[in-house]
Short mmCIF file of C-alpha atoms in Angstrom, two decimals:
data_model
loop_
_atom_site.label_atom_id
_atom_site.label_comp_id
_atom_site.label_asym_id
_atom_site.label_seq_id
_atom_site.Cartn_x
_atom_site.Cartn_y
_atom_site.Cartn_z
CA UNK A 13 7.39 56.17 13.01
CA UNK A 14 8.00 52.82 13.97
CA UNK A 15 10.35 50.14 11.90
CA UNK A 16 8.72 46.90 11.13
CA UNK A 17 11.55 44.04 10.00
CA UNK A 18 10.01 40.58 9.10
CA UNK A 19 11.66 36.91 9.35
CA UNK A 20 10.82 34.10 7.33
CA UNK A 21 10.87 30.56 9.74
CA UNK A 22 9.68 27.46 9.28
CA UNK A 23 7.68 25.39 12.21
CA UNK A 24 7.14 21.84 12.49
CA UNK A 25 4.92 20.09 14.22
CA UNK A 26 3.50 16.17 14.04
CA UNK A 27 -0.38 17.39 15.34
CA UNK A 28 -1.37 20.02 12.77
CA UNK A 29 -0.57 23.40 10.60
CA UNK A 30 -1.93 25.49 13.59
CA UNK A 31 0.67 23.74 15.57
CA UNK A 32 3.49 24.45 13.20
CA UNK A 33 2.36 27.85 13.64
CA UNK A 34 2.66 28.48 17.15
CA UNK A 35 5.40 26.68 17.45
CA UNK A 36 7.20 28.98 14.61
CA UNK A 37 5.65 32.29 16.95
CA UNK A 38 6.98 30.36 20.26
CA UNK A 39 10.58 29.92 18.83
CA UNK A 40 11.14 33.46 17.48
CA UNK A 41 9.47 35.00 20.38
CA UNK A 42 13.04 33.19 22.26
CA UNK A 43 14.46 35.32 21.17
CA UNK A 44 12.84 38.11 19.32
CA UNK A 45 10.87 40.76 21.02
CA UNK A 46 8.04 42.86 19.69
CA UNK A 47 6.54 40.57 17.80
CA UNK A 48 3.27 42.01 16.11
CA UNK A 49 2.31 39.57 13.93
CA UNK A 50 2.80 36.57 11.84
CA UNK A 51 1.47 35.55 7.97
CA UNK A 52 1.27 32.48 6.83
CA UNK A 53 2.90 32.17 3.02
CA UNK A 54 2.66 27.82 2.22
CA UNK A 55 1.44 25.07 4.09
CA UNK A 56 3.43 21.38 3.48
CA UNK A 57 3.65 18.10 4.79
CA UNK A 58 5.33 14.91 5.26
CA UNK A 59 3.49 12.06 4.25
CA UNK A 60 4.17 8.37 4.69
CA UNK A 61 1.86 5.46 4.45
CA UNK A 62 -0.38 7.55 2.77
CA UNK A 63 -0.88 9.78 6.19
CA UNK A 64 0.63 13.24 7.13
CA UNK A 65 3.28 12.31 9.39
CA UNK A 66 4.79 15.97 10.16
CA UNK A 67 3.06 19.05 9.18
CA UNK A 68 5.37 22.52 7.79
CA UNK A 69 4.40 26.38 8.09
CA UNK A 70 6.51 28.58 6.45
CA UNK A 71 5.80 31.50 8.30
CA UNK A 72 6.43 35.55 8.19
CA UNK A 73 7.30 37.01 11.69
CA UNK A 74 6.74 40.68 11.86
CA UNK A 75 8.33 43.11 14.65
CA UNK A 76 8.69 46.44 15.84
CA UNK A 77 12.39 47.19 15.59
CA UNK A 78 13.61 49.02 18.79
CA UNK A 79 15.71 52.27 18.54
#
């Protein structure tokens, strides 16, 4: 039976949540292999001038521990 470990990581991005997504995925998959999936847990922002400026995922990475 497979081990599953899961990382909590935050991605940024200035175009949208989606993008702070992938870009969470692209930066543990760097570095992390196995990856089988990711969960969103809280969507923020940075707003100035009234306007989202930088939009936050904080982000569960899931993957299959090798033996």
């Amino acid at each position: 039976m497979p081990v599953v470990k899961v990382i909590e990581l935050v991605g940024q991005s200035e175009r949208s949540w989606e993008d702070a997504v992938k870009s969470a995925v692209a930066e543990a998959a760097r570095t992390v292999r196995n990856i089988t999936g990711v969960e969103v847990k809280n969507w923020t922002g940075e707003v100035e001038g009234g306007t989202i400026q930088t939009y936050r995922a904080d982000v569960h990475v899931a993957f299959v521990v090798e033996n």
